[in-house]
Amino acid sequence: MNLLLGQILNGIATGMLYALMGLGLSLITGVLNIPNFAHGALFAVGAYLLVSVVGVLGNFWLGLIVAPIGVALLGLVIEWAGVRRLYAAGHDYQLLFTFGLALILNELIIVIWGPVGISHLPPALLRGGVDLGFTFYPKYRLFVMGMAGALVVLTWLFLEKTKYGAIMRAGIENKEMVSLLGIDIQMLFTVAFALGAYLAGIAGALTAPIRGLSPGMGVDMLGIAFVVVALGGLGNLLGAIAAGLLIGVAQAVVAAYWTEASTAVIFAVMAAVLLVRPQGLFGIR
Amino acid sequence: MRTLLLIVISILLLPLVVRPAIASEIWIFAIFGLALNLLLGYTGMLSFGQSTFFGSAAYVAGWLLKHYGINVFAALGVGVGVGALSALLVGYLCVQRSGLYFIMLTFALNQLFYFIAYQWTSVTGGEDGMPGIPRPSVLGLSIQESYWYYAFISLLFLLSLWAMKRIVESPLGKILQAIRENEVRAEAVGYDVPRFKLLAFVIAGAFSGLAGVLYAMLFGIVPLEAIGFVVSGNVVFATLIGGSGSLYGPIIGSFVFIWLSESVSTMWARWPLLLGVAFVIVVLFLRGGVVEAWTRFWTWRSSKQTG
Amino acid sequence: MSNLKRRNILKAGALGAAAAGFGFPSILRAQPKEIVMLGLWDQTGAFADVGPLNDRGMRMALEERGMKVLGKPIKYITRDGATQAGTSTRRAEEAIDGEGARFMIGPWSSGVALAVSEVAKRKKVLHLFSGGTEDISGARCHRYSFQWAASPYTAAKTVVDNFMKANPKAKRWHLLVADYAFGWSVEKYIKEVGKAHGLEFVGADRHPLGEREFSNYVQKAAANRPDVVAMINFGGDAVAGAREIFNFGLTPKLPLIMCWSSGVEELIQLAPEIRDNLWVGTNFYYTANTPVAKAFVKSYQAKFKTPPGYAPSAAYSMTRMLLAAFDKAKSDDVQAVIKALEGLEVNDLLGRMKVDGATHQTLRPYFFLRCKPKAQMKHELDLADIVATGDTPLPKQYAACKDIGGF
């Protein structure tokens, strides 16, 4: 029983990270209508930037602020230099472009930071763990859970309660209408891509002290982010959050009893849900 | 006719300039590309999970070859069957969706198959792959020698090309193209669009399965990556680089892609970087791929000659 | 019409010319006078970090001899196997056919190496490999492949015997095993050797190669309340696993064993706190007390500013053994070199090393280390002491290589 509780807690922690990744990807796919295969690479860049910033400034918290902003800026550049020219090109070329971009970023990480993995410890404040009664749990993971949760809520509030957020949601629903309203849709796309990149970057930065860094670290996350989006419904932000938590917990619970299947279960859950509800958990279409 | 001649000449010339193993792989990959292009180029479905069928067929046929010593035609038949069947399963889940959803679904289901192959080690060998797959004789003729196997593959490639040409020029092919052009109109005219899409998916799966079996027999092993998403991606990229607008695009793409990745990888350890740059350049400047660039070049040339 | 025809001929010509240009390197066959050696080292994929280190070791061994053996120049070529069986076999075949390589070393992943070993057998080239699978010198042994790493039995025996000597009460073991050929082999013998000590294996979880999220595995391990956690994994997996085991508060209260570690390369990635109560089995440790090791470590450190771990050392030592076999055979014929390598005895990097002619397994010592607490470290690289070495060969009843076969 204690094991099950511990695993559920753990599932929520990883699920929050999945939700963060899925939310960013859902924003990009929803607003811009492109398959972003570079989302995993942006995640990896976030983690590596964190380590470099912490190395230079010697402060984890500054790193956690600066690194994702760096990834968002990278997102701006990518949108401005490439993605912008591909809105009319069809998904096949968008896919080729973002996949090529992922290859480039992944290899640049190896060129800049080397092929050997890097281990990064949490800040001193968050080292060690606490006894929760049913399990001993690392403080840093509790922090990640809270931080990722707060980010998810903030993004949610931004989209629901602010004017620009409302425009962005409208952009997911109906692009013609948004441009008829005289809103700079190009600007909207750029902001959405940068925001999506920011979320991937901060997910990567938060993950660095847990999983360590390796150049290929984004690949697993990419697959999971796609599952989250497909499961939650395309462009459905609430769905992405719920789907992230669902597969995080499913994975952890299965790992308690049948570790070998714990990765496959992510995809099995997706297939099962889509068989019953082809539009995803919360999709309308 | 002249295209056919050109292809036959390339088949004859290719083993003189690259190793037979790589030459064989180019034609295998071309079969795989033909299959994808039926979906991508002719029906407008971008499947990012084609290795599901390629890999499943390779595993099943490889298993039967290894443990039951089935003959080569049975192996090919099993591959085609498994490819079609797995495509029916995946297609059933996917064809209802379109656009990004379709891409993500095919990709995610590909991952599901991958992890099953990864974990089912008693059958697939998991990370180690399934080695020791024999290459049985064809009607008493041994194809152990790499040039003979190359000839065998070339023959099957020509056969696949012929079959695919027949399919795309048949009424079915016209319907698929109508779906690509305008799904709503095709539906309005009375075609059962999801059904035709599923049919295209199954046909493509069958061809992919054939390619998968040939691949298994090429190196005598089914590696885990045969069912991984990188292979799914590679076939899409090869097709796009060649040009998805033509029946022959995937053939050229397969040649360019395999030759490029093989030769560049021996020059620089960070070769995927160059591959990524090549993708970006193709997308930003050479959309339409090699076939279109080629046509443009010849139009330009002949206009200069006449002018 | 004639214009059209001419264009076709032009097209075909252009294609032919282009193709000939593309294929140029493969036409350039190796000069028969030079000996081509292939290092199949991963530059991409799961072991992308290891390949460059392997390359350093092999290159150093060849450079020591001035890139020559038996008076003939050695041409050293490398290929990126991408840590994938398909890519590795394809590139190995290409290097054998296209570049005339007759001697190959690598790759690093034991599963991939098994596939490459089939290529060696089919193409009749000498293949040296170092890794944790027992099959290359076991069930799938053949005349062309040789194994440098200790037999998984030797490793398991060294680790379990010496750990139990220091911690006789730690009888409840939880295993974390990398789910591929290497992990299975070592796990099998840890359990086998453990019987003699009355060990109870309270859990054994397998994780995929390249796993980075160990929390689920660690929580499960903690719930089993073991006396010790033993990991049978490698590189990034081992580092990520050790970090999480520490984060979840298992170490340093419980001892952690890394049964088959890369040695110094993994240990420097772990913070000193994480190394507390960490025990390590490895194929090579840089403080090994042999003249060859001392000279190698010195020149490696001078060149790369870091001590060599298992990966460069294995490549270095395999290359030296291969060259020693050339000297012994006084020939560069593949079969003659194989015959010379069978039964070869050298006093080299690890001390006394002997190749068993019947199984192609190198009989050699395996190292068991105990990491030092931070307070006892004399300098930054003073990470661990060699507690013991062991070289018990695989007992006959387990030997799966019944007949090494002919050429």
CSV table of N, CA and C in Angstrom, one decimal, chain A residues 30-127:
chain,number,residue,atom,x,y,z
A,30,GLY,N,-1.6,23.9,-31.6
A,30,GLY,CA,-3.0,24.5,-31.6
A,30,GLY,C,-3.0,25.8,-32.4
A,31,VAL,N,-2.1,26.7,-32.0
A,31,VAL,CA,-2.2,28.1,-32.5
A,31,VAL,C,-1.6,28.1,-33.9
A,32,LEU,N,-0.4,27.5,-34.1
A,32,LEU,CA,0.3,27.6,-35.3
A,32,LEU,C,0.0,26.5,-36.3
A,33,ASN,N,-0.6,25.4,-35.8
A,33,ASN,CA,-1.0,24.3,-36.6
A,33,ASN,C,0.2,23.6,-37.3
A,34,ILE,N,1.3,23.5,-36.6
A,34,ILE,CA,2.5,22.8,-37.1
A,34,ILE,C,2.9,21.7,-36.1
A,35,PRO,N,3.4,20.5,-36.7
A,35,PRO,CA,4.0,19.5,-35.8
A,35,PRO,C,5.4,19.9,-35.3
A,36,ASN,N,5.5,20.2,-34.1
A,36,ASN,CA,6.9,20.7,-33.7
A,36,ASN,C,7.7,19.5,-33.2
A,37,PHE,N,8.5,18.9,-34.0
A,37,PHE,CA,9.3,17.8,-33.6
A,37,PHE,C,10.6,18.3,-33.0
A,38,ALA,N,10.8,19.6,-32.9
A,38,ALA,CA,11.9,20.1,-32.1
A,38,ALA,C,11.6,20.4,-30.7
A,39,HIS,N,10.4,20.0,-30.2
A,39,HIS,CA,10.0,20.3,-28.9
A,39,HIS,C,10.9,19.6,-27.8
A,40,GLY,N,11.3,18.4,-28.1
A,40,GLY,CA,12.2,17.6,-27.2
A,40,GLY,C,13.6,18.3,-27.2
A,41,ALA,N,14.0,18.8,-28.3
A,41,ALA,CA,15.4,19.4,-28.4
A,41,ALA,C,15.3,20.7,-27.6
A,42,LEU,N,14.2,21.4,-27.6
A,42,LEU,CA,14.1,22.7,-26.8
A,42,LEU,C,14.2,22.3,-25.3
A,43,PHE,N,13.5,21.2,-25.0
A,43,PHE,CA,13.6,20.7,-23.6
A,43,PHE,C,15.1,20.5,-23.2
A,44,ALA,N,15.8,19.8,-24.0
A,44,ALA,CA,17.2,19.5,-23.7
A,44,ALA,C,18.0,20.8,-23.6
A,45,VAL,N,17.8,21.8,-24.5
A,45,VAL,CA,18.5,23.0,-24.5
A,45,VAL,C,18.3,23.7,-23.2
A,46,GLY,N,17.0,23.7,-22.7
A,46,GLY,CA,16.7,24.3,-21.4
A,46,GLY,C,17.5,23.7,-20.3
A,47,ALA,N,17.7,22.4,-20.3
A,47,ALA,CA,18.5,21.8,-19.2
A,47,ALA,C,20.0,22.2,-19.3
A,48,TYR,N,20.5,22.2,-20.5
A,48,TYR,CA,21.9,22.5,-20.7
A,48,TYR,C,22.2,24.0,-20.3
A,49,LEU,N,21.2,24.9,-20.8
A,49,LEU,CA,21.4,26.3,-20.4
A,49,LEU,C,21.4,26.5,-18.9
A,50,LEU,N,20.6,25.7,-18.2
A,50,LEU,CA,20.5,25.9,-16.8
A,50,LEU,C,21.9,25.6,-16.2
A,51,VAL,N,22.5,24.4,-16.6
A,51,VAL,CA,23.8,24.1,-16.1
A,51,VAL,C,24.8,25.1,-16.4
A,52,SER,N,24.8,25.6,-17.6
A,52,SER,CA,25.8,26.7,-17.9
A,52,SER,C,25.6,27.9,-17.1
A,53,VAL,N,24.4,28.4,-17.0
A,53,VAL,CA,24.1,29.6,-16.2
A,53,VAL,C,24.5,29.4,-14.8
A,54,VAL,N,24.1,28.3,-14.2
A,54,VAL,CA,24.5,28.0,-12.8
A,54,VAL,C,26.0,28.0,-12.7
A,55,GLY,N,26.7,27.4,-13.7
A,55,GLY,CA,28.2,27.4,-13.7
A,55,GLY,C,28.8,28.8,-13.7
A,56,VAL,N,28.2,29.7,-14.4
A,56,VAL,CA,28.7,31.1,-14.5
A,56,VAL,C,28.3,31.9,-13.4
A,57,LEU,N,27.0,31.9,-13.0
A,57,LEU,CA,26.5,32.8,-12.0
A,57,LEU,C,26.5,32.1,-10.6
A,58,GLY,N,26.7,30.8,-10.6
A,58,GLY,CA,26.8,30.1,-9.3
A,58,GLY,C,25.5,30.1,-8.5
A,59,ASN,N,24.4,30.4,-9.2
A,59,ASN,CA,23.1,30.4,-8.4
A,59,ASN,C,22.0,29.7,-9.2
A,60,PHE,N,21.5,28.6,-8.6
A,60,PHE,CA,20.5,27.8,-9.2
A,60,PHE,C,19.2,28.6,-9.6
A,61,TRP,N,18.8,29.5,-8.7
A,61,TRP,CA,17.5,30.2,-8.9
A,61,TRP,C,17.6,31.1,-10.1
A,62,LEU,N,18.8,31.8,-10.2
A,62,LEU,CA,19.0,32.6,-11.4
A,62,LEU,C,18.9,31.8,-12.7
A,63,GLY,N,19.6,30.6,-12.6
A,63,GLY,CA,19.6,29.7,-13.7
A,63,GLY,C,18.2,29.3,-14.1
A,64,LEU,N,17.3,29.1,-13.1
A,64,LEU,CA,16.0,28.7,-13.4
A,64,LEU,C,15.1,29.8,-14.0
A,65,ILE,N,15.6,31.0,-13.8
A,65,ILE,CA,14.9,32.2,-14.4
A,65,ILE,C,15.5,32.4,-15.8
A,66,VAL,N,16.8,32.4,-15.9
A,66,VAL,CA,17.5,32.8,-17.2
A,66,VAL,C,17.3,31.7,-18.3
A,67,ALA,N,17.5,30.4,-17.9
A,67,ALA,CA,17.6,29.4,-18.9
A,67,ALA,C,16.3,29.3,-19.8
A,68,PRO,N,15.2,29.2,-19.2
A,68,PRO,CA,14.0,29.1,-20.0
A,68,PRO,C,13.7,30.4,-20.9
A,69,ILE,N,14.2,31.5,-20.4
A,69,ILE,CA,14.1,32.7,-21.2
A,69,ILE,C,15.0,32.6,-22.4
A,70,GLY,N,16.1,32.0,-22.2
A,70,GLY,CA,17.0,31.8,-23.3
A,70,GLY,C,16.4,30.9,-24.4
A,71,VAL,N,15.7,29.8,-23.9
A,71,VAL,CA,15.0,28.9,-24.8
A,71,VAL,C,13.8,29.7,-25.5
A,72,ALA,N,13.1,30.5,-24.8
A,72,ALA,CA,12.1,31.3,-25.4
A,72,ALA,C,12.6,32.2,-26.5
A,73,LEU,N,13.8,32.8,-26.3
A,73,LEU,CA,14.4,33.6,-27.3
A,73,LEU,C,14.8,32.8,-28.5
A,74,LEU,N,15.4,31.6,-28.2
A,74,LEU,CA,15.7,30.7,-29.3
A,74,LEU,C,14.4,30.4,-30.1
A,75,GLY,N,13.3,30.2,-29.4
A,75,GLY,CA,12.0,29.9,-30.1
A,75,GLY,C,11.6,31.1,-31.0
A,76,LEU,N,11.8,32.3,-30.5
A,76,LEU,CA,11.6,33.5,-31.3
A,76,LEU,C,12.3,33.5,-32.6
A,77,VAL,N,13.6,33.2,-32.4
A,77,VAL,CA,14.5,33.2,-33.6
A,77,VAL,C,14.0,32.1,-34.6
A,78,ILE,N,13.7,30.9,-34.1
A,78,ILE,CA,13.3,29.8,-34.9
A,78,ILE,C,12.0,30.2,-35.7
A,79,GLU,N,11.1,30.8,-35.0
A,79,GLU,CA,9.8,31.1,-35.6
A,79,GLU,C,10.1,32.2,-36.7
A,80,TRP,N,10.9,33.2,-36.3
A,80,TRP,CA,11.1,34.3,-37.2
A,80,TRP,C,11.9,33.9,-38.5
A,81,ALA,N,12.9,33.0,-38.3
A,81,ALA,CA,13.8,32.6,-39.4
A,81,ALA,C,13.2,31.5,-40.3
A,82,GLY,N,12.4,30.6,-39.7
A,82,GLY,CA,12.0,29.5,-40.4
A,82,GLY,C,10.5,29.2,-40.4
A,83,VAL,N,10.0,28.9,-39.2
A,83,VAL,CA,8.6,28.4,-39.1
A,83,VAL,C,7.7,29.4,-39.8
A,84,ARG,N,7.9,30.7,-39.7
A,84,ARG,CA,7.1,31.7,-40.3
A,84,ARG,C,6.9,31.5,-41.8
A,85,ARG,N,7.9,31.0,-42.5
A,85,ARG,CA,7.8,30.8,-43.9
A,85,ARG,C,7.1,29.6,-44.3
A,86,LEU,N,6.7,28.8,-43.3
A,86,LEU,CA,6.2,27.5,-43.6
A,86,LEU,C,4.7,27.3,-43.3
A,87,TYR,N,4.0,28.4,-43.0
A,87,TYR,CA,2.6,28.2,-42.6
A,87,TYR,C,1.8,27.6,-43.7
A,88,ALA,N,2.1,28.0,-45.0
A,88,ALA,CA,1.4,27.5,-46.1
A,88,ALA,C,1.9,26.3,-46.7
A,89,ALA,N,3.0,25.7,-46.1
A,89,ALA,CA,3.8,24.7,-46.8
A,89,ALA,C,3.3,23.3,-46.7
A,90,GLY,N,2.3,23.1,-45.8
A,90,GLY,CA,1.9,21.7,-45.6
A,90,GLY,C,2.7,21.0,-44.5
A,91,HIS,N,2.0,20.1,-43.8
A,91,HIS,CA,2.6,19.5,-42.6
A,91,HIS,C,3.9,18.7,-43.0
A,92,ASP,N,4.0,18.2,-44.2
A,92,ASP,CA,5.2,17.4,-44.5
A,92,ASP,C,6.4,18.2,-44.4
A,93,TYR,N,6.4,19.4,-45.0
A,93,TYR,CA,7.6,20.2,-45.0
A,93,TYR,C,7.9,20.8,-43.6
A,94,GLN,N,6.8,21.1,-42.9
A,94,GLN,CA,6.9,21.6,-41.5
A,94,GLN,C,7.6,20.6,-40.7
A,95,LEU,N,7.2,19.3,-40.9
A,95,LEU,CA,7.8,18.2,-40.1
A,95,LEU,C,9.3,18.0,-40.5
A,96,LEU,N,9.6,18.1,-41.8
A,96,LEU,CA,11.0,18.0,-42.2
A,96,LEU,C,11.8,19.1,-41.6
A,97,PHE,N,11.3,20.3,-41.5
A,97,PHE,CA,12.0,21.4,-41.0
A,97,PHE,C,12.2,21.2,-39.5
A,98,THR,N,11.2,20.9,-38.7
A,98,THR,CA,11.3,20.8,-37.3
A,98,THR,C,12.2,19.7,-36.9
A,99,PHE,N,12.1,18.6,-37.7
A,99,PHE,CA,13.0,17.4,-37.4
A,99,PHE,C,14.4,17.8,-37.7
A,100,GLY,N,14.7,18.4,-38.8
A,100,GLY,CA,16.0,18.9,-39.1
A,100,GLY,C,16.6,19.8,-38.0
A,101,LEU,N,15.7,20.7,-37.5
A,101,LEU,CA,16.1,21.6,-36.4
A,101,LEU,C,16.4,20.8,-35.2
A,102,ALA,N,15.7,19.7,-34.9
A,102,ALA,CA,16.0,18.9,-33.7
A,102,ALA,C,17.3,18.2,-33.9
A,103,LEU,N,17.6,17.8,-35.1
A,103,LEU,CA,18.9,17.1,-35.3
A,103,LEU,C,20.1,18.2,-35.1
A,104,ILE,N,19.8,19.4,-35.6
A,104,ILE,CA,20.9,20.4,-35.5
A,104,ILE,C,21.1,20.8,-34.0
A,105,LEU,N,20.0,21.0,-33.3
A,105,LEU,CA,20.1,21.4,-31.9
A,105,LEU,C,20.8,20.3,-31.1
A,106,ASN,N,20.4,19.0,-31.3
A,106,ASN,CA,20.9,17.9,-30.6
A,106,ASN,C,22.4,17.8,-30.9
A,107,GLU,N,22.9,17.9,-32.1
A,107,GLU,CA,24.3,17.8,-32.4
A,107,GLU,C,25.0,19.1,-31.9
A,108,LEU,N,24.4,20.2,-31.9
A,108,LEU,CA,25.1,21.4,-31.3
A,108,LEU,C,25.3,21.2,-29.8
A,109,ILE,N,24.4,20.6,-29.2
A,109,ILE,CA,24.6,20.3,-27.8
A,109,ILE,C,25.9,19.5,-27.6
A,110,ILE,N,26.1,18.5,-28.4
A,110,ILE,CA,27.2,17.6,-28.3
A,110,ILE,C,28.5,18.5,-28.6
A,111,VAL,N,28.4,19.3,-29.6
A,111,VAL,CA,29.6,20.1,-30.0
A,111,VAL,C,29.9,21.1,-28.9
A,112,ILE,N,28.9,21.7,-28.3
A,112,ILE,CA,29.1,22.7,-27.2
A,112,ILE,C,29.5,22.1,-25.9
A,113,TRP,N,28.6,21.2,-25.4
A,113,TRP,CA,28.8,20.7,-24.1
A,113,TRP,C,29.4,19.3,-24.0
A,114,GLY,N,29.7,18.7,-25.2
A,114,GLY,CA,30.3,17.4,-25.2
A,114,GLY,C,29.3,16.2,-25.1
A,115,PRO,N,29.8,15.0,-25.5
A,115,PRO,CA,28.9,13.9,-25.6
A,115,PRO,C,28.7,13.2,-24.2
A,116,VAL,N,29.6,13.5,-23.3
A,116,VAL,CA,29.5,12.8,-22.0
A,116,VAL,C,28.3,13.4,-21.2
A,117,GLY,N,27.6,12.6,-20.5
A,117,GLY,CA,26.5,13.1,-19.7
A,117,GLY,C,27.0,14.0,-18.6
A,118,ILE,N,26.1,14.9,-18.1
A,118,ILE,CA,26.5,15.8,-17.0
A,118,ILE,C,25.6,15.5,-15.8
A,119,SER,N,26.1,15.5,-14.6
A,119,SER,CA,25.3,15.3,-13.5
A,119,SER,C,25.2,16.6,-12.8
A,120,HIS,N,24.0,16.9,-12.4
A,120,HIS,CA,23.8,18.2,-11.7
A,120,HIS,C,22.9,18.0,-10.4
A,121,LEU,N,23.5,18.5,-9.3
A,121,LEU,CA,22.8,18.4,-8.1
A,121,LEU,C,21.8,19.5,-7.9
A,122,PRO,N,20.7,19.2,-7.1
A,122,PRO,CA,19.8,20.3,-6.8
A,122,PRO,C,20.5,21.3,-5.9
A,123,PRO,N,19.9,22.5,-5.8
A,123,PRO,CA,20.5,23.5,-4.9
A,123,PRO,C,20.5,23.0,-3.4
A,124,ALA,N,21.5,23.5,-2.7
A,124,ALA,CA,21.7,23.0,-1.3
A,124,ALA,C,20.4,23.0,-0.5
A,125,LEU,N,19.6,24.0,-0.7
A,125,LEU,CA,18.4,24.1,0.1
A,125,LEU,C,17.5,22.9,-0.1
A,126,LEU,N,17.5,22.4,-1.3
A,126,LEU,CA,16.6,21.3,-1.7
A,126,LEU,C,17.2,19.9,-1.7
A,127,ARG,N,18.4,19.8,-1.1
A,127,ARG,CA,19.0,18.4,-1.1
A,127,ARG,C,18.4,17.6,0.0
